[in-house]
CSV table of C-alpha atoms and ligand atoms in Angstrom, one decimal:
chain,number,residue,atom,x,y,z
A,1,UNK,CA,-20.8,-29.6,-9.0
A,2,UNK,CA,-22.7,-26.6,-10.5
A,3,UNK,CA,-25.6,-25.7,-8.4
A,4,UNK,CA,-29.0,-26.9,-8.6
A,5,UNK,CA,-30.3,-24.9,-11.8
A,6,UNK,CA,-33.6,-23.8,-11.8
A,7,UNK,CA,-34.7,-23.6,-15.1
A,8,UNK,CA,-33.3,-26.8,-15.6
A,9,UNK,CA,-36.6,-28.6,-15.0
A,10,UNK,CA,-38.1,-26.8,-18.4
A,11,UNK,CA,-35.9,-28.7,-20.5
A,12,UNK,CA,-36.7,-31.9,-18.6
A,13,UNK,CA,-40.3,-31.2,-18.4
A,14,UNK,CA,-40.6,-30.3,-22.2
A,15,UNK,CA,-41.5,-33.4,-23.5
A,16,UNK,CA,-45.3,-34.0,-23.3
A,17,UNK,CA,-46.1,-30.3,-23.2
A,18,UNK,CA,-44.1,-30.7,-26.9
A,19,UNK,CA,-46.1,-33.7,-27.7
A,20,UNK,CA,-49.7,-32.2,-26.7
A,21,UNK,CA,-48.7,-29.4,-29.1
A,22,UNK,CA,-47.9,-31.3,-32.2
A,23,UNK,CA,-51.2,-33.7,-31.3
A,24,UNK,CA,-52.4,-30.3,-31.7
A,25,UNK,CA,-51.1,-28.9,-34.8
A,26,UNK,CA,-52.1,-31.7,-36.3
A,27,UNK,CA,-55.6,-31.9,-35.5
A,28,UNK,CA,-55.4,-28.4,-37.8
A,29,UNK,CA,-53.7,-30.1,-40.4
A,30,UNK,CA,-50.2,-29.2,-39.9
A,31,UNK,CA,-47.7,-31.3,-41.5
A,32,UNK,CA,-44.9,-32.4,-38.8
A,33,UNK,CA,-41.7,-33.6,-40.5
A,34,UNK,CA,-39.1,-35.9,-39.1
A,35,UNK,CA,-35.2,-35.2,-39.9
A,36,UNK,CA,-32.1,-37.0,-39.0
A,37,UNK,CA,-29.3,-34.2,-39.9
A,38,UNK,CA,-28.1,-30.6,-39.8
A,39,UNK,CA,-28.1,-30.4,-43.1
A,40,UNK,CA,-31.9,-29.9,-43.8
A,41,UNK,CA,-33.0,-26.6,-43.3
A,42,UNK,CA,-35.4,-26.1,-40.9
A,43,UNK,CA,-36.2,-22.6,-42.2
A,44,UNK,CA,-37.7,-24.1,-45.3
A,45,UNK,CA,-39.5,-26.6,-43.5
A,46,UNK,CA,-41.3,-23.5,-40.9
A,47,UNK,CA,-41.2,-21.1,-44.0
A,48,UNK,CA,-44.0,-23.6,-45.1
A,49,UNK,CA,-46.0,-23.7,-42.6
A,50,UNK,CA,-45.1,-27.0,-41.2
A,51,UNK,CA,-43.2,-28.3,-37.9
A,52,UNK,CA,-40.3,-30.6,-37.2
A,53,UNK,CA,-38.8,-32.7,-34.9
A,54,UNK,CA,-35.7,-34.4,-34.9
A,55,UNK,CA,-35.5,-38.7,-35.0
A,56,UNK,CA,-32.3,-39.7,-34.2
A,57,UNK,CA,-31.6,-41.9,-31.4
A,58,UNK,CA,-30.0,-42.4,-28.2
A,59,UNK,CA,-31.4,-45.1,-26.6
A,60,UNK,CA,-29.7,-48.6,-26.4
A,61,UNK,CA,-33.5,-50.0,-26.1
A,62,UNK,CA,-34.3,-49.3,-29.5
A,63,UNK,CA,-31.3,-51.2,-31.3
A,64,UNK,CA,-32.3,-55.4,-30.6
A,65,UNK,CA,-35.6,-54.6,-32.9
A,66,UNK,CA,-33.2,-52.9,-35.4
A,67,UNK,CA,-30.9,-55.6,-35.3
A,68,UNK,CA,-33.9,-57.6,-36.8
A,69,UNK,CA,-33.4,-55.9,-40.3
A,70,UNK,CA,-30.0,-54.1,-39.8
A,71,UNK,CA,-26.3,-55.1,-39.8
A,72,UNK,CA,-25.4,-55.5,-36.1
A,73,UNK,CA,-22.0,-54.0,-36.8
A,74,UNK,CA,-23.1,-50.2,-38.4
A,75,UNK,CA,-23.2,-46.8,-35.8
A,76,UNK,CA,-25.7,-47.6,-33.1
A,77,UNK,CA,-27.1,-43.7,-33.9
A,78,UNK,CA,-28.8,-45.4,-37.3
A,79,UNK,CA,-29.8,-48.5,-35.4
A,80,UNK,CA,-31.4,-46.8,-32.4
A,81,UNK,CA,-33.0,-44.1,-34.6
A,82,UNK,CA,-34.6,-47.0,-37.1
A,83,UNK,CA,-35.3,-49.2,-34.4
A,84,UNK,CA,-37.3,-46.2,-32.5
A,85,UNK,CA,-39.4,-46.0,-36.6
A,86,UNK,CA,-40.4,-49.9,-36.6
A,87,UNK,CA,-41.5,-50.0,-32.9
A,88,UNK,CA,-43.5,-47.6,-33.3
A,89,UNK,CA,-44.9,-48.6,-36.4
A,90,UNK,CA,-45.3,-52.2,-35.8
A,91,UNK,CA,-47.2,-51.2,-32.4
A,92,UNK,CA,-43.9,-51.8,-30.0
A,93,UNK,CA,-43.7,-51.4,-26.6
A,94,UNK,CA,-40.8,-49.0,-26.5
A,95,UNK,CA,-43.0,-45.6,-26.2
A,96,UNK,CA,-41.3,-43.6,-28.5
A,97,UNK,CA,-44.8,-41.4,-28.8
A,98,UNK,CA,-43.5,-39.0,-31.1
A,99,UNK,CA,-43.4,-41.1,-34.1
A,100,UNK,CA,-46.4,-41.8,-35.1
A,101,UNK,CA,-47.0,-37.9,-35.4
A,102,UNK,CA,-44.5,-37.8,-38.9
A,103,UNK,CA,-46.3,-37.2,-41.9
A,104,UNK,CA,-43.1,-37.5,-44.1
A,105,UNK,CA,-39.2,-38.0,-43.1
A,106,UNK,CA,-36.7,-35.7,-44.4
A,107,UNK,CA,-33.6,-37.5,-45.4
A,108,UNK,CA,-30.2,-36.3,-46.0
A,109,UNK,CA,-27.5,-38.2,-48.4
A,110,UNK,CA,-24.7,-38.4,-45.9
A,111,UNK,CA,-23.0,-41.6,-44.6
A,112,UNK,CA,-23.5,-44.7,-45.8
A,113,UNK,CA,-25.1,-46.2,-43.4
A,114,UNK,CA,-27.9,-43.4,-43.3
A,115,UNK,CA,-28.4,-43.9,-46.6
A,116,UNK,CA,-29.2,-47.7,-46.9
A,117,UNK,CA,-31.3,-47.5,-43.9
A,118,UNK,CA,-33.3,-44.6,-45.6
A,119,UNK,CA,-33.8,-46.8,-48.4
A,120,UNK,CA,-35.9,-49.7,-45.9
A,121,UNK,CA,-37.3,-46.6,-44.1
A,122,UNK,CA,-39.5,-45.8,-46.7
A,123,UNK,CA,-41.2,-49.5,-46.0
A,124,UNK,CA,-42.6,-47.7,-42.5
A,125,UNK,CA,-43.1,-43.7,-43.4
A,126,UNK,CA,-42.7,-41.6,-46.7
A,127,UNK,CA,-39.1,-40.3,-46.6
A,128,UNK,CA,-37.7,-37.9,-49.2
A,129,UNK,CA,-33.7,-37.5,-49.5
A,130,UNK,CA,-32.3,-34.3,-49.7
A,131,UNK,CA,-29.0,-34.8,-52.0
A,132,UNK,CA,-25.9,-33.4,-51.0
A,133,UNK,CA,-22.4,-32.6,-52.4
A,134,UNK,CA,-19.4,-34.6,-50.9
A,135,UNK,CA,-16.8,-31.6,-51.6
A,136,UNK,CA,-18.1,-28.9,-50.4
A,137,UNK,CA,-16.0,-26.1,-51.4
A,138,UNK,CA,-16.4,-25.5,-54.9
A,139,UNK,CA,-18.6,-23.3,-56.4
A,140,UNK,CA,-20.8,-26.2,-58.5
A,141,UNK,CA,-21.0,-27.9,-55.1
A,142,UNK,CA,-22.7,-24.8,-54.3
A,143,UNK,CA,-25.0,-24.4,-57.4
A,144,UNK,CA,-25.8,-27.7,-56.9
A,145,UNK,CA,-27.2,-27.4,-53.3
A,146,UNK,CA,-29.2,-24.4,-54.3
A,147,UNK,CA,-31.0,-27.1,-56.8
A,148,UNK,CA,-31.4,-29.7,-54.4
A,149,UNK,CA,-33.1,-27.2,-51.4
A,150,UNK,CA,-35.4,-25.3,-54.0
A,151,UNK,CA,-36.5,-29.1,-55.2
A,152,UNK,CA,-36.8,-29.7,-51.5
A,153,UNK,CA,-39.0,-26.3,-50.9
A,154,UNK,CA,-41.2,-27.6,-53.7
A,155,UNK,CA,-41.8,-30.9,-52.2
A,156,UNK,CA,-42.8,-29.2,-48.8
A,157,UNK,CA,-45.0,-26.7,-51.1
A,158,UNK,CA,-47.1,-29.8,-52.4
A,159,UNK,CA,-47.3,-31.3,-49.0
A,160,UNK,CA,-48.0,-28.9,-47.6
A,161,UNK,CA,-50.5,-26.3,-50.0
A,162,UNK,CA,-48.1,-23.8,-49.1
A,163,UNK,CA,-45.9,-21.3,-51.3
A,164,UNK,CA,-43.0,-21.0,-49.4
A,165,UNK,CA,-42.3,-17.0,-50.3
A,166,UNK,CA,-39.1,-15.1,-49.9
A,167,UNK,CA,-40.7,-13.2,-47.2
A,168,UNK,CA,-41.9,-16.6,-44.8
A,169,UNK,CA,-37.9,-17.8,-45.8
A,170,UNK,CA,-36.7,-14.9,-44.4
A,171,UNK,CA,-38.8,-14.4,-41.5
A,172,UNK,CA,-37.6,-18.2,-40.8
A,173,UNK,CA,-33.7,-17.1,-41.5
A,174,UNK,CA,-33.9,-14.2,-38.6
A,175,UNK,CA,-35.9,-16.8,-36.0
A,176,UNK,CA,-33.3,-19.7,-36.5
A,177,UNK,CA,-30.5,-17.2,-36.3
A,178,UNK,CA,-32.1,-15.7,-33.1
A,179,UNK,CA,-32.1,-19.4,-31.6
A,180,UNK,CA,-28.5,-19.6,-32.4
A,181,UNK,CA,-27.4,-16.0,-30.7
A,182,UNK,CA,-28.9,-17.4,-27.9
A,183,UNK,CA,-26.6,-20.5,-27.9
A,184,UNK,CA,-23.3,-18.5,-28.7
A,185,UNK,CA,-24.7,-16.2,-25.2
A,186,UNK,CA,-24.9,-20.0,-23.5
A,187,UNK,CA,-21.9,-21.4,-24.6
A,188,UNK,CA,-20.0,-17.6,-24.0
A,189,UNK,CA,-20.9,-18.0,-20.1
A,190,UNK,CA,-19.4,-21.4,-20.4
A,191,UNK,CA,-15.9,-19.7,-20.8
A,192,UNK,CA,-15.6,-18.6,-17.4
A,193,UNK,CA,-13.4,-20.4,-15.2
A,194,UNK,CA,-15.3,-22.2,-13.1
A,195,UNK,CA,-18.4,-22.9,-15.9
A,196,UNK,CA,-21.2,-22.0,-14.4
A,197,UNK,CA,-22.9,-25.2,-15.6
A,198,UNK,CA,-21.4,-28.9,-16.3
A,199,UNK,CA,-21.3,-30.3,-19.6
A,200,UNK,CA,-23.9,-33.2,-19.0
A,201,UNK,CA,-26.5,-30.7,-18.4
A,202,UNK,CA,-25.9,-28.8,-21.6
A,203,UNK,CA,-25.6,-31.8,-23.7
A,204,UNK,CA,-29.4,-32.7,-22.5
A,205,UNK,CA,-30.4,-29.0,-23.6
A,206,UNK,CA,-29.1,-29.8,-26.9
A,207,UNK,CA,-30.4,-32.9,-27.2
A,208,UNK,CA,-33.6,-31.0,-26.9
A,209,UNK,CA,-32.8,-28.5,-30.1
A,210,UNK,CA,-34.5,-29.8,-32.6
A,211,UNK,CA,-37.0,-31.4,-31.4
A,212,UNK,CA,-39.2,-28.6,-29.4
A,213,UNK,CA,-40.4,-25.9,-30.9
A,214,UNK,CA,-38.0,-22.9,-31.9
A,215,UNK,CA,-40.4,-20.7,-29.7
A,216,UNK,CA,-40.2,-23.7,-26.5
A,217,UNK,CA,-36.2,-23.6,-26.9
A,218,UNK,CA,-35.2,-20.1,-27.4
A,219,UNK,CA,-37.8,-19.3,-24.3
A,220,UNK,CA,-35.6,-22.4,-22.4
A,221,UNK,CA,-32.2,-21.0,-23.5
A,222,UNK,CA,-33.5,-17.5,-22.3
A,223,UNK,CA,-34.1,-18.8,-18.7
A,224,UNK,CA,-31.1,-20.4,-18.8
A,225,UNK,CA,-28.8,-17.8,-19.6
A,226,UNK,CA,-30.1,-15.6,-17.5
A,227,UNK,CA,-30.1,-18.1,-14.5
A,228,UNK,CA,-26.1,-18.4,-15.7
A,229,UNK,CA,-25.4,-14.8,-15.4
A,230,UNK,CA,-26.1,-14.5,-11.6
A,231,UNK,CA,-24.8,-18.4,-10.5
A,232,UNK,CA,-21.5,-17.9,-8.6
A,233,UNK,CA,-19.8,-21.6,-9.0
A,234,UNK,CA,-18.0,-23.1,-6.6
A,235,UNK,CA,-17.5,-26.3,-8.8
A,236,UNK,CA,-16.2,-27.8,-11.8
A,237,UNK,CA,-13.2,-26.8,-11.2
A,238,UNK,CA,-11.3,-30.0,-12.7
A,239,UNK,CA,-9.3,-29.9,-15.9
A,240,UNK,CA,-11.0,-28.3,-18.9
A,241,UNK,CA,-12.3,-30.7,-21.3
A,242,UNK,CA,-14.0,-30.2,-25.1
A,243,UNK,CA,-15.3,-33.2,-26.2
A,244,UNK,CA,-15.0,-33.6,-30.4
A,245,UNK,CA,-16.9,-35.7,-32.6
A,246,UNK,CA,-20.1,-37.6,-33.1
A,247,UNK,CA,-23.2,-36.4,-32.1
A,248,UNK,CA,-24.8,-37.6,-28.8
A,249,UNK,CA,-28.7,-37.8,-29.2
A,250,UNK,CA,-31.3,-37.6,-26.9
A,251,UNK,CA,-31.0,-41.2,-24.4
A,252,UNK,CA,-27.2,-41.4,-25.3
A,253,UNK,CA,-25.1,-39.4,-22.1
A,254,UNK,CA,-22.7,-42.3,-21.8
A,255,UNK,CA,-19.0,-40.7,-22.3
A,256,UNK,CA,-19.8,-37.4,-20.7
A,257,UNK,CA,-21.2,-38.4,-17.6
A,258,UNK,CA,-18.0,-40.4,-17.1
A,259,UNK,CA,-15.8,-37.7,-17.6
A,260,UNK,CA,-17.3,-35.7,-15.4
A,261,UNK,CA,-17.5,-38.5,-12.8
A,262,UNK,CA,-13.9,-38.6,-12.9
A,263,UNK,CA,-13.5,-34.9,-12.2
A,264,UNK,CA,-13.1,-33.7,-15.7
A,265,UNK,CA,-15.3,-30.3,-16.6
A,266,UNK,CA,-17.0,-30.5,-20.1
A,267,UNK,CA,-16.7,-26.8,-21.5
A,268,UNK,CA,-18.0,-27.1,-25.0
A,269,UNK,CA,-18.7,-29.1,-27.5
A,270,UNK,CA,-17.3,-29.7,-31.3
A,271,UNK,CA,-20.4,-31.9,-32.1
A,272,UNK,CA,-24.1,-31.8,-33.8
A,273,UNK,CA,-25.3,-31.9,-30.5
A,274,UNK,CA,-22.6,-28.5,-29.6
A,275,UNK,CA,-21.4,-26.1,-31.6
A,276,UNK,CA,-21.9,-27.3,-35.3
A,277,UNK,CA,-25.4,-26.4,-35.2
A,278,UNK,CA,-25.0,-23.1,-34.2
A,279,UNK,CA,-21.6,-21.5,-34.7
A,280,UNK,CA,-22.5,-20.0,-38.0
A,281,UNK,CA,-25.1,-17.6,-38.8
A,282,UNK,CA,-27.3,-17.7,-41.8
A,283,UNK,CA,-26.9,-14.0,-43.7
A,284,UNK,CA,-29.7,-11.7,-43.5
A,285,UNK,CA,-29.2,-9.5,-45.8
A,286,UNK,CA,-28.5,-11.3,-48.8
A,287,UNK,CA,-30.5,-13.1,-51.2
A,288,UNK,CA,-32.1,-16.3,-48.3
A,289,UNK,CA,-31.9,-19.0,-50.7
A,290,UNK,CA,-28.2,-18.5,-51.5
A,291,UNK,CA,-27.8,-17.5,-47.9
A,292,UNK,CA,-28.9,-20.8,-47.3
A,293,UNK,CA,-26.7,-23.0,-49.5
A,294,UNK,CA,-24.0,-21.1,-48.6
A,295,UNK,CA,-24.3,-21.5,-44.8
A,296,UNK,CA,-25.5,-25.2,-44.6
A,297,UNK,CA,-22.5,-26.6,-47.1
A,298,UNK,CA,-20.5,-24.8,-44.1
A,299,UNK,CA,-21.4,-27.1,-41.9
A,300,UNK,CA,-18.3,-29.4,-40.8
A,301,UNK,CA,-19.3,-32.7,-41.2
A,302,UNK,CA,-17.0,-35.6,-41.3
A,303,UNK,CA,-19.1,-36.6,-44.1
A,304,UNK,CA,-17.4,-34.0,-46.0
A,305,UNK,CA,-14.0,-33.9,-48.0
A,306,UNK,CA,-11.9,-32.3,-47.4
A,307,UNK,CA,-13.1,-31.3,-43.9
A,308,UNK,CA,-10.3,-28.3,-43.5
A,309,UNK,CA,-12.6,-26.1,-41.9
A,310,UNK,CA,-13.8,-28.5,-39.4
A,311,UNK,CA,-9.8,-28.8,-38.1
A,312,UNK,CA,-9.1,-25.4,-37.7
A,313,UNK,CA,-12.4,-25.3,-35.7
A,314,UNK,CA,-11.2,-27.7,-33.2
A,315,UNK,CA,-7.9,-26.0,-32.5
A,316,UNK,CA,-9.8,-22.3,-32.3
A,317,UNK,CA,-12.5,-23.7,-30.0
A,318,UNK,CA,-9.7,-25.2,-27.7
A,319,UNK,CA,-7.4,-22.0,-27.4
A,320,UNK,CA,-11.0,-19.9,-27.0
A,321,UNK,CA,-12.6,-21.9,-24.3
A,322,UNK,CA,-8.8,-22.9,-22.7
A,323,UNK,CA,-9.0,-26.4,-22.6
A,324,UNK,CA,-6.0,-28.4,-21.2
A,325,UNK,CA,-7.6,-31.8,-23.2
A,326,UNK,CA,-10.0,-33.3,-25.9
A,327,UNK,CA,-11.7,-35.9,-25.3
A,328,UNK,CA,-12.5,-37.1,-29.6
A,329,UNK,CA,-16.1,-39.1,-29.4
A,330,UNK,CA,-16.0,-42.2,-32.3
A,331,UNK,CA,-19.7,-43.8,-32.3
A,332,UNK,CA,-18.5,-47.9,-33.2
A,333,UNK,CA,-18.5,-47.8,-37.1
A,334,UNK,CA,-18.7,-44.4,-37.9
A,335,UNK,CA,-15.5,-44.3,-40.2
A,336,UNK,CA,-16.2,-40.7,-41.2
A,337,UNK,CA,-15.3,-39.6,-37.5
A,338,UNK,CA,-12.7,-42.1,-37.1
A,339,UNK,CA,-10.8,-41.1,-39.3
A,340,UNK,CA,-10.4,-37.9,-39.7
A,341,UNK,CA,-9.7,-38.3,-35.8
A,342,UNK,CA,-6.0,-38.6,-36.9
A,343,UNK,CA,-5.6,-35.3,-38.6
A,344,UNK,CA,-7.7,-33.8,-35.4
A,345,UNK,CA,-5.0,-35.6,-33.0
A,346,UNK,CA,-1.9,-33.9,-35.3
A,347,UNK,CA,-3.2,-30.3,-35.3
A,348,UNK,CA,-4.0,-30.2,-32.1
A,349,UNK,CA,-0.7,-32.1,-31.2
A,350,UNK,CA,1.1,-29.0,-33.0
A,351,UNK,CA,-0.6,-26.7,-30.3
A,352,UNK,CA,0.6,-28.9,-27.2
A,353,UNK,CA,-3.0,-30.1,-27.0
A,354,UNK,CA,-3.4,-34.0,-25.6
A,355,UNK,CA,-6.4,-35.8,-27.2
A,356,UNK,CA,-8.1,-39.3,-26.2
A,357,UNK,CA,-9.9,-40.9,-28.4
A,358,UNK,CA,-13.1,-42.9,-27.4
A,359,UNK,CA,-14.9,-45.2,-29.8
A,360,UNK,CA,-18.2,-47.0,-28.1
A,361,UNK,CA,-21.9,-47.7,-28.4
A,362,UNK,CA,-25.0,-47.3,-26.7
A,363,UNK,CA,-24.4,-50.1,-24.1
A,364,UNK,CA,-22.9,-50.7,-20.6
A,365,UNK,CA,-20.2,-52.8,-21.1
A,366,UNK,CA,-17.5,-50.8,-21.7
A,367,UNK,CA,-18.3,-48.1,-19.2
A,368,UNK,CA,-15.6,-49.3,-16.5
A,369,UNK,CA,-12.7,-49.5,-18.9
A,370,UNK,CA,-14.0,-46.3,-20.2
A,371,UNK,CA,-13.3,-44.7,-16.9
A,372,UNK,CA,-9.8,-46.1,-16.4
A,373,UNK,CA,-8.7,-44.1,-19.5
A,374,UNK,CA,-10.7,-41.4,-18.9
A,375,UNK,CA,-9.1,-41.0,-15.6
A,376,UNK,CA,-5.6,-41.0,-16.8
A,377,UNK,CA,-6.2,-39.1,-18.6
A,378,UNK,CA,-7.6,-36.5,-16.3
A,379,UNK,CA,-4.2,-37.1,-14.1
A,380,UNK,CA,-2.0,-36.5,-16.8
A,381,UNK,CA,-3.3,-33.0,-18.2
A,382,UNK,CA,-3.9,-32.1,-14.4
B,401,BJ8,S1,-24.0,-33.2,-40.0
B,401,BJ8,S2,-22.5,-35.7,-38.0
B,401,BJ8,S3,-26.1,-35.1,-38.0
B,401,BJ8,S4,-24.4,-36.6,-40.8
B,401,BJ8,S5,-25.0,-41.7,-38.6
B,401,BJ8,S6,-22.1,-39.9,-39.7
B,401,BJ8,S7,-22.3,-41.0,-36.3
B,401,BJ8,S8,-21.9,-43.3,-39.0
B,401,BJ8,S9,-24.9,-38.5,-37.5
B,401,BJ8,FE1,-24.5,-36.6,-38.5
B,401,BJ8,FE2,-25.5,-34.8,-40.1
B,401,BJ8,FE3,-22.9,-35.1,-40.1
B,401,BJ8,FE4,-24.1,-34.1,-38.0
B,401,BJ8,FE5,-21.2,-41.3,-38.2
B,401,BJ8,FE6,-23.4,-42.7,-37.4
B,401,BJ8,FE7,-23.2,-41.8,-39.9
B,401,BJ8,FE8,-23.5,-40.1,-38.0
């Protein structure tokens, strides 16, 4: 057990103080945007004056009313997160107070299932779809992202009555990468053996990224850090665990909490919701819209093919934070994940790393069989 942190609370507490200032911004006619991906830059999105906060779900409350209209068997993530989008908008019980504060939703072409339910999202708030490459790597994949995010900063330009300048898009490029220093200073502290923090709680900072305000988070993240630098852990002193996969959003806590139940200590995380957002740096000092499709195509998404870069990633992280397993995170249905799990498994195999693989959902009734394998696991990398 880590002790008792005390800026902690913040994180937790962040929620209507975030809401009270969007009810504000919008009084002054700020535009707030909803996203569901890495993939859309923020920076545009703040380089035109408006806000953002992030829509995708973890709750299991959120998926019976999705069910309604949705496939039960597609990734609980896109059913939670529409499910959260027609409560609200039908006048649902499920307080999800957020979003009826989205002027417009700011899609990304990714999986399929994101896709389709993009398409019946427009039925309940405007959504626009960023396009995206499937092969990253090539240089047309590149020229074609530049197209698609300088079509996107003209959209926000019209909503908003902005011009989104090379200037504001810069200033934006320097804040977000500030936000991320901060999170390779967190994640750096986590390297120490003991961590001075459990996984759990750093999973519900995350989940907070993208949806306060850059200013709220880094200010959190600050705290937090320097909180980390003086705690002197006792705890977590079980066997070193990075969990690798899907992301976890806000409401979902399901597998981690398990593992660490069992003894297991979470020390980073290869995920949306861990290191993918932040391990790479958008470049100053080059021209910002290049800098931009150039850094966001690097982001290793499943999605993607092929998804080299997103291996060797998971065998560096492992050697760099010394973890003796990997626990690989599947959300039911998300194919993507699945199955590149197998070439994840092999590489890390090669290094004399174990890995477990987890599929499941948002509910409850696979938690105890969950912990059985979980905690072999644990006893056999012990
Ligand atoms: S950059 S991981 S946030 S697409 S919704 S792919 S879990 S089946 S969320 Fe994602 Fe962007 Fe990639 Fe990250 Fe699978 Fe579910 Fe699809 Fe998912």
């Amino acid at each position: 057990m880590s002790p008792t942190l005390q800026s902690l609370p913040f994180f937790q507490d962040s929620y209507e103080l975030r809401i009270a200032q969007l009810q504000e911004e919008r009084k002054r006619g700020i535009k707030v945007i909803g996203t569901f991906c890495l993939y859309v830059p923020d920076e545009i999105i703040f380089a035109s004056g408006a806000d953002r906060i992030v829509l995708c779900g973890g709750r299991a409350d959120t998926i019976p009313v999705a069910e309604q209209s949705l496939p039960r068997n597609i990734c609980p993530l896109i059913k939670s997160s529409f499910g959260a989008v027609i409560d609200a908008c039908c006048g649902g019980s499920l307080a999800c107070p957020h979003i009826p504060l989205i002027d417009v939703v700011v899609a990304e072409a990714t999986c399929d299932g994101k896709k389709k339910m993009y398409e019946l999202l427009t039925d309940y708030l405007p959504t626009y779809v960023l396009d995206l490459p499937q092969k990253p790597g090539s240089p047309e994949a590149r020229e074609y992202f530049l197209s698609e995010i300088r079509k996107f900063a003209r959209f926000m330009e019209q909503l908003t009555g902005n011009i989104i300048t090379d200037e504001a898009l810069r200033r934006e490029i320097r804040s977000s990468n500030a936000t991320k220093r901060l999170l390779h200073r967190l994640f750096a502290l986590r390297k120490s053996d003991p961590s001075p923090i459990r996984g759990s709680e750093v999973l519900r900072v995350m989940q907070k990224q993208f949806f306060l305000s850059p200013d709220m988070f880094r200010k959190g993240i600050s705290l937090l850090c320097d909180e980390l630098e003086h705690v002197v852990s006792s705890g977590n002193t079980g066997p070193r665990i990075m969990i690798s996969g899907c992301p976890m959003a806000a409401g979902n806590t399901k597998v981690p909490d398990i593992i660490e139940q069992k003894g297991g200590v979470i020390v980073v995380e290869e995920s949306c919701t861990g290191t993918r957002s932040f391990l790479d740096l958008v470049d100053e000092d080059v021209d910002p819209w290049k800098a931009l499709a150039e850094r966001y195509l690097e982001i290793p998404c499943a999605c993607m093919t092929p998804n080299d870069q997103r291996i060797a990633r998971i065998v560096e992280l492992a050697k760099e934070y010394n973890v003796r397993g990997v626990v690989y995170y599947t959300l039911q249905f998300c194919h993507a994940y699945n199955i590149e799990r197998l070439r994840v498994q092999k590489a890390l195999k090669k290094e004399g790393i174990p890995l477990l693989a987890i599929e499941s959902d948002y509910g409850e009734s696979d938690t105890e069989q969950i912990g059985i394998r979980v905690e072999a696991f644990l006893e056999m990398i012990a």
